[in-house]
Coordinates of C-alpha atoms and ligand atoms in Angstrom, one line a residue:
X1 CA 240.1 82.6 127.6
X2 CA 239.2 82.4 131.0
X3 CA 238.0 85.1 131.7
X4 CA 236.0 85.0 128.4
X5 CA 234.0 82.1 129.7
X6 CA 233.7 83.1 132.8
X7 CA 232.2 86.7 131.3
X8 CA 229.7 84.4 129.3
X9 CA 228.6 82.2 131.8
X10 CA 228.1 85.0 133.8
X11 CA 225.6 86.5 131.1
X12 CA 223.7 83.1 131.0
X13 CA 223.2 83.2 134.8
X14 CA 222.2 86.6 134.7
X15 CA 219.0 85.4 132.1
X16 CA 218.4 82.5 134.2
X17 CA 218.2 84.3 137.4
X18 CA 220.0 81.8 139.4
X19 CA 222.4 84.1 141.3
X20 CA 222.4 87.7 143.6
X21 CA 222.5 90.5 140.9
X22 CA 225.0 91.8 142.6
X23 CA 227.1 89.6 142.7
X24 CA 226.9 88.8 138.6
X25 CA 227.0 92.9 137.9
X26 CA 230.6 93.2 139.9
X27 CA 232.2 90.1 138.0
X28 CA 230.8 90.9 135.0
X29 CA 231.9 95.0 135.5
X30 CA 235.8 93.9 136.5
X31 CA 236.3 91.3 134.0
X32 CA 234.6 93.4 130.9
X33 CA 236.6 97.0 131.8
X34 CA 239.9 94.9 132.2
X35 CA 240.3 94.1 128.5
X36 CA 239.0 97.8 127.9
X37 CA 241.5 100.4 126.6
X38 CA 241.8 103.3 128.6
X39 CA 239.5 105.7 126.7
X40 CA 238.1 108.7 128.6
X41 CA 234.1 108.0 129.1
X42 CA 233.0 110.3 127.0
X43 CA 235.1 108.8 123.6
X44 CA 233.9 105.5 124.0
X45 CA 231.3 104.3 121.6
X46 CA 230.6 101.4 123.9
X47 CA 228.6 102.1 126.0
X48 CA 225.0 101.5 125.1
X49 CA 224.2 97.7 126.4
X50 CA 224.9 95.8 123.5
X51 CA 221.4 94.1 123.3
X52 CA 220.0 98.0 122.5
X53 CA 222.3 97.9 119.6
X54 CA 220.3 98.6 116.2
X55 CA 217.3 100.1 118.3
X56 CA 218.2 103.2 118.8
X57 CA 216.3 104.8 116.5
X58 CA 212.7 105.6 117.4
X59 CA 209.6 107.4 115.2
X60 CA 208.2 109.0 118.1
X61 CA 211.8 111.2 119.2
X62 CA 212.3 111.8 115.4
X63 CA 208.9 113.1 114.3
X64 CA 207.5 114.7 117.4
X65 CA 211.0 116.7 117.9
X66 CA 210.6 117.7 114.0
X67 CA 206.9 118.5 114.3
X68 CA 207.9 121.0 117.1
X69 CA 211.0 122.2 115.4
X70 CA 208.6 123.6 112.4
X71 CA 205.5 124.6 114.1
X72 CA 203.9 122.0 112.4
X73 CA 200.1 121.1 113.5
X74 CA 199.9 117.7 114.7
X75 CA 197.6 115.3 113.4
X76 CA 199.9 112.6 113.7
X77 CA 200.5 111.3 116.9
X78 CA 198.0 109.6 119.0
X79 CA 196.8 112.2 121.8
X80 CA 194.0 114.1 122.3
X81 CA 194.6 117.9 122.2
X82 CA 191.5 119.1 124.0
X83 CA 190.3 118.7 128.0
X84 CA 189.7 115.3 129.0
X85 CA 186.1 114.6 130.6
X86 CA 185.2 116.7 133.5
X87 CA 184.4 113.9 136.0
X88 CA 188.0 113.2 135.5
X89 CA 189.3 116.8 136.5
X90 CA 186.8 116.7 139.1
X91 CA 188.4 113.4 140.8
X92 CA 191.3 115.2 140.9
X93 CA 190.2 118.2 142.5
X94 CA 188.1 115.9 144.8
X95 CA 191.1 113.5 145.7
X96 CA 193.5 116.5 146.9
X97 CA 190.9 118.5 148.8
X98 CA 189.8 114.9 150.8
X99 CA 193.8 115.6 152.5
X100 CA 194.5 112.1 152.7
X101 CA 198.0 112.4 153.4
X102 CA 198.8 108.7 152.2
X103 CA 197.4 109.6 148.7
X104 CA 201.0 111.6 148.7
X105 CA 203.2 108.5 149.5
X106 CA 203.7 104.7 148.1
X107 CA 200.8 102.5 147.8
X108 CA 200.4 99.2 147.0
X109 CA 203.4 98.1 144.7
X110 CA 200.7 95.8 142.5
X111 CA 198.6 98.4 142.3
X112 CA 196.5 101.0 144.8
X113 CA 194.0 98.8 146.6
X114 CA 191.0 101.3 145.6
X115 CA 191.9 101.0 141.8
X116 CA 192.6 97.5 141.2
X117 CA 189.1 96.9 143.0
X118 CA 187.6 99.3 141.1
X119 CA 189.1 97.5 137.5
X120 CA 187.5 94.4 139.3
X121 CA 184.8 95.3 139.7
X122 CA 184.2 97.0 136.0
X123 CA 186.1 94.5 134.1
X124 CA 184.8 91.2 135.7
X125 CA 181.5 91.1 133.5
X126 CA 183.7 91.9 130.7
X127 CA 185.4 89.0 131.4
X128 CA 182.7 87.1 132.2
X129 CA 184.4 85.8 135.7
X130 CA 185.1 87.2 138.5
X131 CA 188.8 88.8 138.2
X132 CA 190.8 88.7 141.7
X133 CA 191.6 92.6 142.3
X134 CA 194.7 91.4 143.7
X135 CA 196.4 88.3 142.2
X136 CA 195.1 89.3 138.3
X137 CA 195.4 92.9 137.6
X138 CA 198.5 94.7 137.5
X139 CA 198.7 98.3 137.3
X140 CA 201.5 99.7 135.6
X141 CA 202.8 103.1 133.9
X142 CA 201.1 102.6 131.1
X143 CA 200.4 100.2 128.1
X144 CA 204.0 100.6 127.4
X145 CA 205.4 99.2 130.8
X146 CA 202.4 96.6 130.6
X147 CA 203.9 95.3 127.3
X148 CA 207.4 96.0 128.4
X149 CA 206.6 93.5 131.4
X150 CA 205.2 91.4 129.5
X151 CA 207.7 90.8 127.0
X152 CA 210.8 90.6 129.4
X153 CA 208.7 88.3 131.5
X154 CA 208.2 85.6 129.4
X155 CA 210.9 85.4 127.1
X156 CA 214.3 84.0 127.3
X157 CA 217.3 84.4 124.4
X158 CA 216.4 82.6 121.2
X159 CA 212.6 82.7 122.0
X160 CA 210.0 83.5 119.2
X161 CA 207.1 86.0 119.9
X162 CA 205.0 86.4 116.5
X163 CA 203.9 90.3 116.0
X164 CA 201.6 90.8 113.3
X165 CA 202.7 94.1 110.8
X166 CA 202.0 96.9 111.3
X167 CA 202.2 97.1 115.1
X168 CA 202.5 100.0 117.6
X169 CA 206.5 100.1 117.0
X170 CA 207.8 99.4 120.4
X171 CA 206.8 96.2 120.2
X172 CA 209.7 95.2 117.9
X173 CA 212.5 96.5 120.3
X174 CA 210.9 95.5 123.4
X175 CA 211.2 91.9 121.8
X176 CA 214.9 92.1 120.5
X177 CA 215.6 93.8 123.9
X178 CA 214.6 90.7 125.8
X179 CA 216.3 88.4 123.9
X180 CA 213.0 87.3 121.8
X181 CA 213.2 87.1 118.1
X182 CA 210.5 88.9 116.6
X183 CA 209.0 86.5 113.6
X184 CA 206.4 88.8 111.7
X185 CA 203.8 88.2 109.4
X186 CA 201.8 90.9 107.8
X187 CA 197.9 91.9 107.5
X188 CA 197.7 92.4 103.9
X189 CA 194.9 94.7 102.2
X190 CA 192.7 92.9 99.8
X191 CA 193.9 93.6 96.6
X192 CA 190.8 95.0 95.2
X193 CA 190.2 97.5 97.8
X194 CA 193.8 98.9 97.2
X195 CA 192.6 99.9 93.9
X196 CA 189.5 101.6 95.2
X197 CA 189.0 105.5 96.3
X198 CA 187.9 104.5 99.8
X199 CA 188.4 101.1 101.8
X200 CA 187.8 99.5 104.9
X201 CA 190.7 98.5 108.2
X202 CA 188.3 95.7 107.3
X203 CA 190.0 94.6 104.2
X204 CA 193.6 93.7 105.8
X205 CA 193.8 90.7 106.9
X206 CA 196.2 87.5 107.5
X207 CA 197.1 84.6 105.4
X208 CA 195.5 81.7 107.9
X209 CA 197.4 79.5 106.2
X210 CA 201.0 81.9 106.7
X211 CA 199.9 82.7 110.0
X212 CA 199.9 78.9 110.8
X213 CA 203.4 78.8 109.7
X214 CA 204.5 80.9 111.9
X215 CA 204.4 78.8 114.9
X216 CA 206.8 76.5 115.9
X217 CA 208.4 74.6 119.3
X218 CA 209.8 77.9 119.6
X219 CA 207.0 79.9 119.5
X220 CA 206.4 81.5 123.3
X221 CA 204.1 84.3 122.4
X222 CA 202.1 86.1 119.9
X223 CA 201.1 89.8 120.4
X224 CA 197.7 90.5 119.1
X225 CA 196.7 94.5 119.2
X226 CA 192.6 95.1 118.5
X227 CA 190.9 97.7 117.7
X228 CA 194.5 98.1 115.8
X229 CA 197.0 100.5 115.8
X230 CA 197.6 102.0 112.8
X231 CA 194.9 100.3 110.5
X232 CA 191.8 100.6 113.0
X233 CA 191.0 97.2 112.1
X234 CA 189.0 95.3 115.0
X235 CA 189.8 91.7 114.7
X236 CA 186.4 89.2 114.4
X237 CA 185.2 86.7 116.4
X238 CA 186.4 84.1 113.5
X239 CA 190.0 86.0 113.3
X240 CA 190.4 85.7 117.0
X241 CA 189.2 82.1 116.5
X242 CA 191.5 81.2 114.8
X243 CA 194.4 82.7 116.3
X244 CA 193.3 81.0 119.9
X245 CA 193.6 77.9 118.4
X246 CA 196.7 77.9 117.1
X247 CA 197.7 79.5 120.5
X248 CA 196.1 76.3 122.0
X249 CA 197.5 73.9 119.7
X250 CA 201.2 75.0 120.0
X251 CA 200.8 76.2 123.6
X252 CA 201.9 79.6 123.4
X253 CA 200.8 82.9 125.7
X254 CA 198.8 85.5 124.0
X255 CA 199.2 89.1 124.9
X256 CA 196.6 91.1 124.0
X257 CA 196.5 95.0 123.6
X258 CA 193.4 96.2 123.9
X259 CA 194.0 100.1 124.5
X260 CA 191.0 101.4 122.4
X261 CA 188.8 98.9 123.3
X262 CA 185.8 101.4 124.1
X263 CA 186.7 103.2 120.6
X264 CA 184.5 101.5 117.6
X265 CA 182.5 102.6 115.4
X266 CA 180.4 99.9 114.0
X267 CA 177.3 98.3 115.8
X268 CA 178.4 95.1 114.2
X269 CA 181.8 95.1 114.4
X270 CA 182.2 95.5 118.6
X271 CA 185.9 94.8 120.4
X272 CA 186.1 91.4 121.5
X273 CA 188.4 90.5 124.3
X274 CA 190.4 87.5 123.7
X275 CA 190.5 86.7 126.9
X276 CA 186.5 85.4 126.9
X277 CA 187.0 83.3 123.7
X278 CA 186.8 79.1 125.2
X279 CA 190.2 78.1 126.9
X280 CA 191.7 81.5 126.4
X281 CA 191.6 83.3 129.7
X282 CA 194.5 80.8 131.2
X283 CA 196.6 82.1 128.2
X284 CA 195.5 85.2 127.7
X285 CA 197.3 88.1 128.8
X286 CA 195.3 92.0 128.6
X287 CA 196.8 94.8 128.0
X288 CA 194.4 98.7 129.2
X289 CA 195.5 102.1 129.3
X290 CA 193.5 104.8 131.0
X291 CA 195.1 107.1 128.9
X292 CA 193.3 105.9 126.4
X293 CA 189.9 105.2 128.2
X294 CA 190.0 108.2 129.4
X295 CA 191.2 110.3 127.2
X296 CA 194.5 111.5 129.3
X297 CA 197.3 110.4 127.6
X298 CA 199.4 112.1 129.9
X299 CA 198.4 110.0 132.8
X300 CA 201.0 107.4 131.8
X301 CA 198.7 104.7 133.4
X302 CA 197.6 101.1 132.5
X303 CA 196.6 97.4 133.7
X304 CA 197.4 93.9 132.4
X305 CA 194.8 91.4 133.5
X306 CA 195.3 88.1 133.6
X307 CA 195.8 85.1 135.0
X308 CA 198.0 84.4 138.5
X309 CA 200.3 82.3 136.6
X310 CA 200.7 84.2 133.7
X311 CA 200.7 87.6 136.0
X312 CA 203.3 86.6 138.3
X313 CA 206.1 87.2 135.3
X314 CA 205.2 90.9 134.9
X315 CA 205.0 91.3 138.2
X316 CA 208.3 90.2 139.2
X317 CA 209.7 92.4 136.3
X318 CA 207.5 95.6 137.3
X319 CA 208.8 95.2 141.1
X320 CA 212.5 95.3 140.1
X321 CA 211.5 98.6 137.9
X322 CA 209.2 100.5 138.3
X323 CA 207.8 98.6 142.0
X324 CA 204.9 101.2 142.3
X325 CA 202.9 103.8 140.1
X326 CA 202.0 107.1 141.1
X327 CA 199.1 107.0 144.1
X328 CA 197.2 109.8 143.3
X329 CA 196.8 109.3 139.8
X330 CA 196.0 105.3 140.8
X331 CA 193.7 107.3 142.7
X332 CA 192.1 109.0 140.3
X333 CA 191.3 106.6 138.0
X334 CA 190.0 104.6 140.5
X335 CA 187.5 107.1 141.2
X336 CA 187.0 107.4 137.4
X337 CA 186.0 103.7 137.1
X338 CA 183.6 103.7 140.4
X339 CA 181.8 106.7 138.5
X340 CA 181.6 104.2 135.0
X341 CA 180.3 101.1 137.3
X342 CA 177.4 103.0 138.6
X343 CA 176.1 104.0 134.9
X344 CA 177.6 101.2 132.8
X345 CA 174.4 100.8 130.6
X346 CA 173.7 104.3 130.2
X347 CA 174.5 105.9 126.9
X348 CA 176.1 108.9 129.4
X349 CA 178.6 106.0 130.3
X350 CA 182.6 107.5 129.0
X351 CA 183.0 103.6 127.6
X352 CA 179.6 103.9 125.3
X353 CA 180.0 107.7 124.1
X354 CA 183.7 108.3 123.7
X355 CA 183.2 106.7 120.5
X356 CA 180.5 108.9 119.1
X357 CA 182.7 112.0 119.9
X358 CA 185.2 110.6 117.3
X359 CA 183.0 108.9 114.7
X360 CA 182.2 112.7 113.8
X361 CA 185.6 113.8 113.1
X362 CA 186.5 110.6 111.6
X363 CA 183.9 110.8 108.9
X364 CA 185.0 114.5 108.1
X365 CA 188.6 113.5 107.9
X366 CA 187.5 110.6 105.5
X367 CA 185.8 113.5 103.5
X368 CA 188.6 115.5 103.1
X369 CA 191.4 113.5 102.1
X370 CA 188.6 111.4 99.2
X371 CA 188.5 115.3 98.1
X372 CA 192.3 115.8 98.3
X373 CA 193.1 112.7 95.8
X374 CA 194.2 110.5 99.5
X375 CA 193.0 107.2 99.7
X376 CA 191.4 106.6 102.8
X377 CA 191.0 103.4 104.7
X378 CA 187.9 104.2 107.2
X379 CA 189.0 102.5 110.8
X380 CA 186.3 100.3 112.5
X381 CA 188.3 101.7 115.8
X382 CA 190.8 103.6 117.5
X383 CA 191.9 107.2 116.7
X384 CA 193.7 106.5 113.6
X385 CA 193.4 106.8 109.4
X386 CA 195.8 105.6 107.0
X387 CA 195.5 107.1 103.6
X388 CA 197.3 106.3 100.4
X389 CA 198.9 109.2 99.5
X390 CA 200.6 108.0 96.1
X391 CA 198.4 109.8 94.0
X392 CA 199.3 113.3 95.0
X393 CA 202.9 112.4 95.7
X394 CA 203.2 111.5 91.8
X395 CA 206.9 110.4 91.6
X396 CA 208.3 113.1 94.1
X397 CA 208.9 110.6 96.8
X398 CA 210.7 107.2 96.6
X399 CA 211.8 104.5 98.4
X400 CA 215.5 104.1 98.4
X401 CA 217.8 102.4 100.8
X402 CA 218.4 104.8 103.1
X403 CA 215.1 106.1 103.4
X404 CA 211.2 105.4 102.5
X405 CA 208.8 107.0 100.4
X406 CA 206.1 107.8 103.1
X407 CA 209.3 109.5 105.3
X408 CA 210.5 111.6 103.0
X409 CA 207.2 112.4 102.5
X410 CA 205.9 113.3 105.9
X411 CA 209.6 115.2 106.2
X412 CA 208.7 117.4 103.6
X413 CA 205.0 118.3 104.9
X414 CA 206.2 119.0 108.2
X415 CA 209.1 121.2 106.8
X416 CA 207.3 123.1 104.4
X417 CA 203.6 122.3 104.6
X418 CA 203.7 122.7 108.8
X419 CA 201.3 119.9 108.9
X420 CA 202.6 116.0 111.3
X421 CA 201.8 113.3 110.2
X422 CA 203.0 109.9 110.9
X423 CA 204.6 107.2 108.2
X424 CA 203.3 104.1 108.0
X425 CA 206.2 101.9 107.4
X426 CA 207.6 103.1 111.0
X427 CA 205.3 100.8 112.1
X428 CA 207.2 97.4 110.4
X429 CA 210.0 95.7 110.2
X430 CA 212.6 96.1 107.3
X431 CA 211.7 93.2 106.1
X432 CA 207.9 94.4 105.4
X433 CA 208.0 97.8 105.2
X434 CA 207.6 98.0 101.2
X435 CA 204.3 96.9 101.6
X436 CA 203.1 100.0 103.3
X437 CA 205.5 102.9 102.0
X438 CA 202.3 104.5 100.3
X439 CA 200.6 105.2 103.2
X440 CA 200.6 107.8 106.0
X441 CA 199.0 107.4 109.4
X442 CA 196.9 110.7 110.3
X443 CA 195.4 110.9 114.3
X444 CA 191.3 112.3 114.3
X445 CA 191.2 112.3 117.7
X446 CA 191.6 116.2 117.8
X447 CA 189.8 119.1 118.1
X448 CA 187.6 120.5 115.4
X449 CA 189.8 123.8 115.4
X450 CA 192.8 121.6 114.7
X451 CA 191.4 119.5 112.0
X452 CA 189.8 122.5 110.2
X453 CA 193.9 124.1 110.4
X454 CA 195.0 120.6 108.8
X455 CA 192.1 120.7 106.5
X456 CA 192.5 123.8 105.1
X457 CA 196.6 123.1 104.4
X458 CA 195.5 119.3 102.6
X459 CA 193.4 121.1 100.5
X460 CA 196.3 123.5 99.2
X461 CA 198.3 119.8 98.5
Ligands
PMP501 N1 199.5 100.1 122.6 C1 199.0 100.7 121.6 C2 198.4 100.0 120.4 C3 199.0 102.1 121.5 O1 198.6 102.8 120.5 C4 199.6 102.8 122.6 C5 199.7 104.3 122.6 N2 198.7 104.8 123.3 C6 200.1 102.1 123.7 C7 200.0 100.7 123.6 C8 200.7 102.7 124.8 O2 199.8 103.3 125.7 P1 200.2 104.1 127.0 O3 200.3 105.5 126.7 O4 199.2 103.8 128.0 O5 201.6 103.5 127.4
LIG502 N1 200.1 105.5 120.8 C1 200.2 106.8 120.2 C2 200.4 106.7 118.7 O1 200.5 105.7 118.2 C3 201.3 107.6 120.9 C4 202.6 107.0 120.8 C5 203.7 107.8 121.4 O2 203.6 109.1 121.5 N2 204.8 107.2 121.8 O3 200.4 107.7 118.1

């Protein structure tokens, strides 16, 4: 019994910080292997932490491993598959031939001096303030570690963050993970576009009214992700609106992920940073990738901006982790970004033509799956379609409890059809994912070679 309480308070302490690591991690070891039976390491079916339990399965491992294990072509995930712009490559070339030996050791544990500068100095008309290169931008390992941060910074056990379905599917886990109960509300597609051959990422949107009820005195964060993975949707100015006011009026934090903000395709409907909407900044955390802004995934590198006091959180759980990101990549980018400042207004700028690259292959992959009976919702951003495929599927494919419709269907075209493509209903929760099991999530940001190859096998669906 003792030893029981002990173990828990010991947990509780752990959350709240209070005491050495150390110290906690040898109790809590000793007292948890004592009442253990005396199972060989490799027969126990203990040992994943218990708060991963019920997370350990993940779209990416599954489909990506599956793609590869039939050849299949992949238009599914969310990577470019052809050279990133040459400046970039050049920066590289430039950076190692400069023989800066430091450029081969640790830097900065915030985030390399030359980059976070350089973000500064980019992203502070943005902003529309001047952004302190040292106390409001963190550089991370990505928009992954930025959200990882984010979420384990802020919440504590029994803490509500509100995600809005569907969302880029670590954010779920990364919530549970910390402790945070995910409370989930769904964009919903208007129900006549449904019906019709060809929508808009326009046409989902959230019940202001359910939205509203999802904050309470519990509420520590919503997670807000525009343009939006997988619908394309860019929020408006009266969306965001209203969202910051509720944020305002139940004081919660607002993490924003804005990873294809330079990716839109509508004059009319620009990205809008949250972070410049009236009282927001203070509350406002922002979440960049330069894998996506330029058009390296691999590089595995991001930013959060924010405020200091919002910052500090992430920074104290990126120190413990990860402490400091690769230098010559930080490097890199930082080069990258000094190149952008000098021709920001240019139409030759990477921010203002990246999109024009993709608006081409969007509109021929919009095309093609109208011709192939798919119903295609045209994204006002990011690299992504979803398409109703439940007219070609006929009654092949159904949901059934231990499995959805749009899985078994993307199973069976990467099996026999050699074509990846991601299902949408990966992207919610269990508790939403009937709304979205018609729909599969196809990636345009490719090159033409490869969408001809996945054109040619849609038209033999
Ligand atoms: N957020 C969203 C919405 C994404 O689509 C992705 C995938 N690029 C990420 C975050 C993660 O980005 P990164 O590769 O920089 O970790
Ligand atoms: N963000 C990308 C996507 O949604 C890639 C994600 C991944 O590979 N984990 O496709």
């Amino acid at each position: 019994m003792f030893i029981k309480t002990f173990s828990l308070s010991c947990r509780f302490i752990r959350h709240t910080h209070f005491i050495k690591r150390s110290i906690v991690t040898t109790i809590a070891t000793s007292t948890e292997e004592s009442s253990k039976t005396k199972k060989p390491i490799e027969k126990r079916n203990d040992l994943l932490a218990k708060r991963y339990i019920g997370l350990e399965k993940n779209i990416w491992v599954e489909f990506v491993a599956l793609f590869a294990e039939h050849k299949a072509i992949n238009v599914g995930q969310g990577f470019i598959d052809y050279a990133p712009p040459n400046f970039l490559i050049n920066f590289y070339k430039e950076a190692l031939d400069d023989n800066n030996i430091l450029l081969h050791q640790y830097t900065r544990g915030f985030g390399h001096r030359r980059l976070v500068e350089a973000i500064s100095n980019v992203y502070s008309s943005y902003f529309n303030r001047k952004i302190d290169p040292l106390n409001q931008i963190l550089i991370t390992g990505g928009a992954c570690p930025s959200l990882f941060n984010s979420f384990h910074g802020f919440l504590n056990p029994g803490d509500e963050a509100i995600l809005i379905e569907p969302f880029f599917d670590c954010y779920e886990p990364m919530v549970r993970s910390a402790g945070g109960i995910p409370r989930c509300i769904a964009l919903k597609p208007k129900s006549e576009s449904t019906k019709a051959d060809i929508s808009s990422s326009a046409d989902w949107i959230l019940d202001k009214n359910e939205l509203e009820s999802m904050f309470n005195s519990r509420t520590r964060l919503i997670i807000i992700n525009t343009p939006h993975n997988p619908i394309g949707k860019v929020f408006t100015h009266e969306e965001l609106e209203h969202i910051a006011s509720l944020c305002q009026k139940h004081d919660v934090i607002c993490i924003s992920d804005e990873v294809y903000e330079w990716i839109t395709y509508d004059e009319n409907k620009k990205h809008i940073r949250m972070a410049t909407l009236p009282n927001m900044w203070e509350r406002t955390l922002t979440i960049g990738s330069a894998g996506k802004t330029f058009s390296s995934t691999g590089l595995k590198l991001g930013w959060t901006i924010g405020p200091e006091h919002l910052l500090r959180s992430c920074q104290i759980v990126h120190q413990d982790c990860v402490y400091t990101c690769p230098t010559l990549s930080q490097e890199v980018i930082a080069r990258c970004f000094e190149y952008e400042l000098e021709r920001l207004n240019s139409p030759e700028c990477y921010f203002n033509s990246i999109s024009s690259e993709f608006l081409e292959k969007r509109n021929k992959l919009v095309e093609v799956l109208k011709e192939c009976g798919m119903k295609p919702v045209v994204p006002d951003g990011g690299y992504f379609i979803l398409a109703d495929f439940s007219q070609i599927a006929g009654n092949k494919f159904q949901s059934d409890t231990h499995d959805m419709k749009d899985f078994k269907f993307v199973r069976y075209l990467a099996k026999e059809k050699q074509i990846g493509i991601m299902p949408v209903t990966g992207f919610y929760t269990s508790e939403h994912r009937h709304l979205a099991d018609n729909y599969i999530r196809f990636c345009f940001a490719k090159k033409d070679e490869t969408l001809d190859k996945a054109i040619e096998i849609l038209r033999q669906l």
